[in-house]
CSV table of C-alpha atoms in Angstrom, one decimal:
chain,number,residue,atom,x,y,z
A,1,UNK,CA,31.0,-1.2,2.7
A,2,UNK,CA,28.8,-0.1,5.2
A,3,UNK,CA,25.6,2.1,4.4
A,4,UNK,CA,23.5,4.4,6.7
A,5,UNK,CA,19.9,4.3,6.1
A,6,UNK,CA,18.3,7.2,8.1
A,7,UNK,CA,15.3,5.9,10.4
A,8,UNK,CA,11.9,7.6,9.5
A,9,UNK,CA,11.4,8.1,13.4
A,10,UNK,CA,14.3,10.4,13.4
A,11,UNK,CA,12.0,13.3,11.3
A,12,UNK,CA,10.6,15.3,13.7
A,13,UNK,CA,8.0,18.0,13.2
A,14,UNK,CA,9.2,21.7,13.6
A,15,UNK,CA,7.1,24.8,13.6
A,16,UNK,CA,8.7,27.8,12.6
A,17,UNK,CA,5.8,29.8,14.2
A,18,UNK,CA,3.4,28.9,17.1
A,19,UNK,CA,-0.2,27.1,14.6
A,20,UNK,CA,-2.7,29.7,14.9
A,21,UNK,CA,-5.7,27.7,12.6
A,22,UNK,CA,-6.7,24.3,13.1
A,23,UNK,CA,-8.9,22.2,10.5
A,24,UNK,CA,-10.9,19.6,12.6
A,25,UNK,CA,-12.8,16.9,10.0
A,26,UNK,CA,-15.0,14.8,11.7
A,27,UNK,CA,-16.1,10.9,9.8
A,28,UNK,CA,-19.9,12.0,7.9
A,29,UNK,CA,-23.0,10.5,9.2
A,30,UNK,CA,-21.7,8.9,12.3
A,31,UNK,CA,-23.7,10.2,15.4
A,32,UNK,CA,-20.8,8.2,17.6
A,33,UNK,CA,-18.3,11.1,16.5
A,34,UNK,CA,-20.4,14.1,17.5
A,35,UNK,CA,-19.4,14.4,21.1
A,36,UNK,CA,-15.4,14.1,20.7
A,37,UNK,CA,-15.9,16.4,17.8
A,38,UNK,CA,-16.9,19.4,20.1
A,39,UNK,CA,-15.0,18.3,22.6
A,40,UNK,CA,-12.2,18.5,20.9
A,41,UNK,CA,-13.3,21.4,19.1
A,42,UNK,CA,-14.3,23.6,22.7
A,43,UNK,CA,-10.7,22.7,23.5
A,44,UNK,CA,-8.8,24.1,20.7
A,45,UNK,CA,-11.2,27.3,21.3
A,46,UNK,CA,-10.7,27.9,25.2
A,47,UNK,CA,-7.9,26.1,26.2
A,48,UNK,CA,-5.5,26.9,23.2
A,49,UNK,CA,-7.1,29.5,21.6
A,50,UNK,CA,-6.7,28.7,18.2
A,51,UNK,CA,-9.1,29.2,15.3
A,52,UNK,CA,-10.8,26.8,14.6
A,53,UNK,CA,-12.2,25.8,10.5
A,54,UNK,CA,-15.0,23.3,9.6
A,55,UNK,CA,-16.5,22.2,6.8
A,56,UNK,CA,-19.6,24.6,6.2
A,57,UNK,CA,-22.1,21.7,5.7
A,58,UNK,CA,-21.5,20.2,9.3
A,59,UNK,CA,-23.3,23.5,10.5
A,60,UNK,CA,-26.7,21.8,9.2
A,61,UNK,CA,-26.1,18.5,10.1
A,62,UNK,CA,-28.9,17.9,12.2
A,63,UNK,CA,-27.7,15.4,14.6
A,64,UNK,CA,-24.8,18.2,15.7
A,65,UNK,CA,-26.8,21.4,15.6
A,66,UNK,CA,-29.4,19.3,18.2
A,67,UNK,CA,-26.7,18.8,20.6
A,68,UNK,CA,-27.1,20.7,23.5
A,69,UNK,CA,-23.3,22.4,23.5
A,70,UNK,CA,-23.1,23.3,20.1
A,71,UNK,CA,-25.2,26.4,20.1
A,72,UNK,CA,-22.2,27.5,22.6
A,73,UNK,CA,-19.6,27.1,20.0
A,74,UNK,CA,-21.4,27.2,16.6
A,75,UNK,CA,-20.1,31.6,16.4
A,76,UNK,CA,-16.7,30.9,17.0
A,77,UNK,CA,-16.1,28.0,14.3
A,78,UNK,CA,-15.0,29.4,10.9
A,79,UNK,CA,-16.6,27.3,7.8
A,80,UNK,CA,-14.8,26.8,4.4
A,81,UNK,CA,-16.6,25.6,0.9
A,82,UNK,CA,-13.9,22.7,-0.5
A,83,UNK,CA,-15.3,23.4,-4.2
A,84,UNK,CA,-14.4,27.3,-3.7
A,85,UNK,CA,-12.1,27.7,-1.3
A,86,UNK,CA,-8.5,27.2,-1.4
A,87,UNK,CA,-7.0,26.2,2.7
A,88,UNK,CA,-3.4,25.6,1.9
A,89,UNK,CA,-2.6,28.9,3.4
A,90,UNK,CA,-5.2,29.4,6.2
A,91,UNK,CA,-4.4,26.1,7.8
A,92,UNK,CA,-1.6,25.1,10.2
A,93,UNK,CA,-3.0,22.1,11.5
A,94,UNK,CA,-5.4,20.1,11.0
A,95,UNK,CA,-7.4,17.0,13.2
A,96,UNK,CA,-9.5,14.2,11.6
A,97,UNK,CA,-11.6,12.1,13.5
A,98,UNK,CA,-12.6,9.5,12.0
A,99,UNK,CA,-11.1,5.8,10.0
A,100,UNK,CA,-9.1,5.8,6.8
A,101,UNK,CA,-11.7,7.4,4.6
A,102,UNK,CA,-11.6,10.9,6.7
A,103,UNK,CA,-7.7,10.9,6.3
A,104,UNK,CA,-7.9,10.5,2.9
A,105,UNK,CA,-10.7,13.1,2.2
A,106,UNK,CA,-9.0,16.0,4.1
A,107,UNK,CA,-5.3,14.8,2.1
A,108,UNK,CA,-7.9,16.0,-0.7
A,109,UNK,CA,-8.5,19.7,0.6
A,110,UNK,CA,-5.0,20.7,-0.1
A,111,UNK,CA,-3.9,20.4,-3.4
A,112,UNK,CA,-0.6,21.8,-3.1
A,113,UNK,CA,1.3,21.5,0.3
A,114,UNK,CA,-0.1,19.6,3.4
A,115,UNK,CA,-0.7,20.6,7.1
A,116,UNK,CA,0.7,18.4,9.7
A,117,UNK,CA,-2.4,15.9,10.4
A,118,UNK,CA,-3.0,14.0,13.2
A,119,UNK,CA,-5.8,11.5,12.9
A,120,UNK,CA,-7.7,9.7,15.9
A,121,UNK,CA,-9.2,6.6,15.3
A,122,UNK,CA,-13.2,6.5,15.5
A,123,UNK,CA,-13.4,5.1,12.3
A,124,UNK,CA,-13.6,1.3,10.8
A,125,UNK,CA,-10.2,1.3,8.8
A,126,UNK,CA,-7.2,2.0,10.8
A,127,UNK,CA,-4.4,1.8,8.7
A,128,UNK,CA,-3.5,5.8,9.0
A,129,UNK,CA,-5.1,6.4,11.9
A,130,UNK,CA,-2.9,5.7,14.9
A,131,UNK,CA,-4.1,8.0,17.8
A,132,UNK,CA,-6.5,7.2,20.7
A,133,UNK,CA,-8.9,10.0,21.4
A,134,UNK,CA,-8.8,8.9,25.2
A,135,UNK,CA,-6.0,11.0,26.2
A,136,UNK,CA,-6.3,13.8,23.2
A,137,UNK,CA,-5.0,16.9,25.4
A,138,UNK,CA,-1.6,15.6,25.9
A,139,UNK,CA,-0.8,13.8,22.3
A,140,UNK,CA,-2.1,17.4,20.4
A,141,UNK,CA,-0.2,19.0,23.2
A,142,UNK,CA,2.4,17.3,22.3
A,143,UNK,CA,2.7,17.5,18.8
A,144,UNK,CA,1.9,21.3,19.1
A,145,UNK,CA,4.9,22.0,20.6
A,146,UNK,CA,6.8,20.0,18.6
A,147,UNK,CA,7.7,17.1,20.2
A,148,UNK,CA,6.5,14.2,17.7
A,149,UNK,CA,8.0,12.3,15.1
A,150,UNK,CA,6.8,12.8,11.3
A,151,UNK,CA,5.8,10.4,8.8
A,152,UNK,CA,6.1,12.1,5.3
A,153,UNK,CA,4.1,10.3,2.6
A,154,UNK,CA,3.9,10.8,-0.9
A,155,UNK,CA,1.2,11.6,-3.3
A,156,UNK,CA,0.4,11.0,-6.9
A,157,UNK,CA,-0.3,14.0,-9.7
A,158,UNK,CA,-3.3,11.9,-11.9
A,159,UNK,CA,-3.5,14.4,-15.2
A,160,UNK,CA,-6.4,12.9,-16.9
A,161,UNK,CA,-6.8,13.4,-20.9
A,162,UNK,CA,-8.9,12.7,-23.5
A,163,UNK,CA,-7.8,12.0,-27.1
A,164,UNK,CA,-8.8,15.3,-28.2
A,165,UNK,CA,-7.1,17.1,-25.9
A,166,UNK,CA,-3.9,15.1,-26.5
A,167,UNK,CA,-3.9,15.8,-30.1
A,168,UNK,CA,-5.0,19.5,-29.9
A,169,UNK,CA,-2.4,19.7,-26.9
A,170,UNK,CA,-5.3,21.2,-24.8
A,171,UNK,CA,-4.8,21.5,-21.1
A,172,UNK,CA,-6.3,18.7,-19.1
A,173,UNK,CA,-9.6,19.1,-16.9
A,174,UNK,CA,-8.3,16.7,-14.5
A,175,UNK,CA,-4.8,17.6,-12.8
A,176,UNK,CA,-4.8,16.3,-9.0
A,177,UNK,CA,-3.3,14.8,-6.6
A,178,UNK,CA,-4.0,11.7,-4.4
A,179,UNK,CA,-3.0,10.1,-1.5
A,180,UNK,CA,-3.8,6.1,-2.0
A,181,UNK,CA,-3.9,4.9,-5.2
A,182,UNK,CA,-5.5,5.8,-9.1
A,183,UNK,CA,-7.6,2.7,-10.6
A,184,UNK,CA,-8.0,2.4,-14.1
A,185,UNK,CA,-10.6,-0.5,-15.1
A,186,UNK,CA,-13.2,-1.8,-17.2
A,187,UNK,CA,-15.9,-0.1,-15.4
A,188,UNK,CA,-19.7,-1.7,-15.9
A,189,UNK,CA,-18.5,-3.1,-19.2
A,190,UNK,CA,-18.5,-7.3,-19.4
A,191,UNK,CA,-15.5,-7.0,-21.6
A,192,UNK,CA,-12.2,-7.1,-20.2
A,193,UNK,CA,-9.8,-3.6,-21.1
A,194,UNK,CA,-6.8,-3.6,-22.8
A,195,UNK,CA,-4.2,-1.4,-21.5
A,196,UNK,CA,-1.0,-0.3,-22.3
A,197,UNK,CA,1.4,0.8,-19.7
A,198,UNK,CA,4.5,3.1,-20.2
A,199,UNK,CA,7.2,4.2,-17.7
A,200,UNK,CA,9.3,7.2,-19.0
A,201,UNK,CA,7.8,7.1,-22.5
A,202,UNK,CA,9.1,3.6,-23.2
A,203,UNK,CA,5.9,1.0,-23.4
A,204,UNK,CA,6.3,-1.9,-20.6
A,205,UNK,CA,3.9,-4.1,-21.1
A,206,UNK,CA,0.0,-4.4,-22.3
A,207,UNK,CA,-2.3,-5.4,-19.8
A,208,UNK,CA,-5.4,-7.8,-20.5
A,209,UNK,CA,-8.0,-7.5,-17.4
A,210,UNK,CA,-9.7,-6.1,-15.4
A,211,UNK,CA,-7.8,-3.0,-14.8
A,212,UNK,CA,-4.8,-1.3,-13.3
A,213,UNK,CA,-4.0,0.0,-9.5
A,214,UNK,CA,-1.0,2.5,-9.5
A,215,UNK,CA,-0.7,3.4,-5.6
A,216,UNK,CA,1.6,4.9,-3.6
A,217,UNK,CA,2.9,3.0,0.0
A,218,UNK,CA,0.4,4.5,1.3
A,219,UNK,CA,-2.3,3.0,-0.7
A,220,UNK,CA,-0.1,-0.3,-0.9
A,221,UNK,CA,-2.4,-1.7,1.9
A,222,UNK,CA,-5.8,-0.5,0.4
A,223,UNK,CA,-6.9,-1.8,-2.9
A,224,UNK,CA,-3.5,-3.0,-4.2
A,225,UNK,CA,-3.3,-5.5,-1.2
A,226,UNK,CA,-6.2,-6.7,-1.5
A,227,UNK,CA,-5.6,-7.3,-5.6
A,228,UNK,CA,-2.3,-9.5,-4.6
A,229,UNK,CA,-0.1,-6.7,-3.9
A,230,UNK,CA,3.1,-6.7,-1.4
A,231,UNK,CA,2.5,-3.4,1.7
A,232,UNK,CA,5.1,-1.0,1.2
A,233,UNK,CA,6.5,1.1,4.0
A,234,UNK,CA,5.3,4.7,3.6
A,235,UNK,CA,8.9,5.8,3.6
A,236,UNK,CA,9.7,4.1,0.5
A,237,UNK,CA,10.2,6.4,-2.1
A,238,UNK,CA,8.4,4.0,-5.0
A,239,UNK,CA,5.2,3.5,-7.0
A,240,UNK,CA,3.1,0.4,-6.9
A,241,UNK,CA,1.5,-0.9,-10.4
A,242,UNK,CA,-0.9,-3.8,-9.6
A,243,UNK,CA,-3.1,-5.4,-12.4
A,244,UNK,CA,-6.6,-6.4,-11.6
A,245,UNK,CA,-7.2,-10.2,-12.1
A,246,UNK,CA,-5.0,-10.1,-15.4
A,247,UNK,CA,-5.7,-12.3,-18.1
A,248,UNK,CA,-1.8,-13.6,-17.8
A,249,UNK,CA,0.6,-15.4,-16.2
A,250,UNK,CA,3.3,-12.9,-17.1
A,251,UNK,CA,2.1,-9.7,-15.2
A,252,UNK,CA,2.4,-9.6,-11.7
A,253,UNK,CA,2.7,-6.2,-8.8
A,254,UNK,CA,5.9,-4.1,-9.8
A,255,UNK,CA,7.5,-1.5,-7.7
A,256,UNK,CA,9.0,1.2,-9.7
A,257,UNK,CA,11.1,4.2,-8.2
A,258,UNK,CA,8.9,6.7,-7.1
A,259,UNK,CA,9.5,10.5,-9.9
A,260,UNK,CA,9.0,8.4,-11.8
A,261,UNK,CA,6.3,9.1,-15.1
A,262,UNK,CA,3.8,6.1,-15.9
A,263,UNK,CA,1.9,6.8,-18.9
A,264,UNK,CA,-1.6,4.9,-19.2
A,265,UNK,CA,-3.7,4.5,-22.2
A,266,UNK,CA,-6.0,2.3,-23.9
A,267,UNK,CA,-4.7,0.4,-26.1
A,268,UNK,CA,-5.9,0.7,-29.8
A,269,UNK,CA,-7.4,-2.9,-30.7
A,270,UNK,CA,-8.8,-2.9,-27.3
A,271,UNK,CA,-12.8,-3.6,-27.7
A,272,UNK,CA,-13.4,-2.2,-24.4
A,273,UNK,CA,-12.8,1.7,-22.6
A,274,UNK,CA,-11.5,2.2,-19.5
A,275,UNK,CA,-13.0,4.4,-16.5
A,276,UNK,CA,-10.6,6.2,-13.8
């Protein structure tokens, strides 16, 4: 038997249409990031010409509207509010700079289909963020005309309900999707939560700790790695479930296929709640 597994390299990023709009997210309160931010930002304007969006409350952040070549730009940026305003069809691209953190905060703009990002690495955590801002006009170049390789990664859909809504079949306040991982724990409380965990409406197991991580590969190397997990490759189709410091010998890190539906719940004799 021989069997073909494709190499994630081999996906390569095609535009269908020249990107027009470009979302650049720069790491908050770091006064180190200000100057690649407008430079890279005075380079999308005049050298490609593309419009260029930015979150509205960078335009009073004091230690950018101070620099000197701001003023220059500052009528040509177009601002967005993320509470209001929905970018998943006014962005083609979109730039973080920043660590791990920015990544995962612009993942959270778009709440339905993702822009091609590319992230540079001015940041602490570097897990997600593979580009050097050194040589930044040839690698956005580059991608923008479509000659880069694509990493697709998967998210979660955390619907969060309360009892009541449950048993009045209400529809849920909390219905969104992340990138790294949802934690489920004991919160300030001493005691330790009870939790039952089902997969596909069939209960698994109860867990007795401090909590639960469920992460995708792409959180596999934040919390979940750090709680004893294994680092799954990003192009692993699969779900992580990690208990935090369980009360058992039993319950170690599974890895279940990622479609998957885990169901999480307190558990009824449990003397403690849980916080997400």
């Amino acid at each position: 038997m021989v069997m073909t597994i494709q190499d994630p390299a081999s996906q390569r990023l095609t535009w269908y249409k020249p990107p027009l709009t470009v979302l650049v997210i720069k790491k908050v309160r770091d006064a180190m990031v200000i100057p690649p931010f407008i430079q890279l930002v005075k380079w999308f304007i005049n050298q490609k010409r593309m419009v260029v969006f930015v979150e509205s409350a960078i335009m009073d952040d004091p230690v950018l509207t101070r620099h000197p070549e701001f003023g220059h730009i500052k009528e040509k940026l177009m601002t967005f509010d993320e509470k209001k305003d929905d970018l998943t069809d006014k962005i083609d691209f979109c730039c973080c700079l920043g660590g791990d953190g920015t990544l995962l905060y612009a993942s959270s703009l778009f709440q339905q289909s993702v822009p091609p990002i590319m992230a540079f690495h001015l940041g602490s955590l570097g897990f997600l963020t593979p580009f050097k801002f050194e040589d930044f006009e040839a690698q956005v170049t580059h991608v923008l005309e479509g000659h880069a390789a694509l990493t697709l990664r998967s998210r979660l859909r955390c619907i969060l309900m309360k009892k009541e809504e449950e048993e009045t079949s209400a529809k849920p306040n909390t219905n969104q999707l992340v990138l790294n991982e949802v934690v489920i724990d004991r919160g300030p409380s001493p005691y330790l939560s009870n939790i039952d965990l089902y997969l596909d409406g069939k209960l698994i197991t109860s867990v007795q700790g401090d909590g639960l991580i469920v992460s995708t590969p792409t959180g596999s190397t934040a919390y979940a790695v750090a709680a004893g997990a294994s680092m799954i490759h990003p192009s692993v189709p699969a779900v992580m479930v990690t208990p935090i410091c369980p009360h058992s010998l039993s319950f170690r890190p599974i890895v279940v296929p990622a479609g998957v539906e885990l169901k999480i719940c307190v558990s009824p004799d449990s003397r403690n709640t849980a916080w997400v």
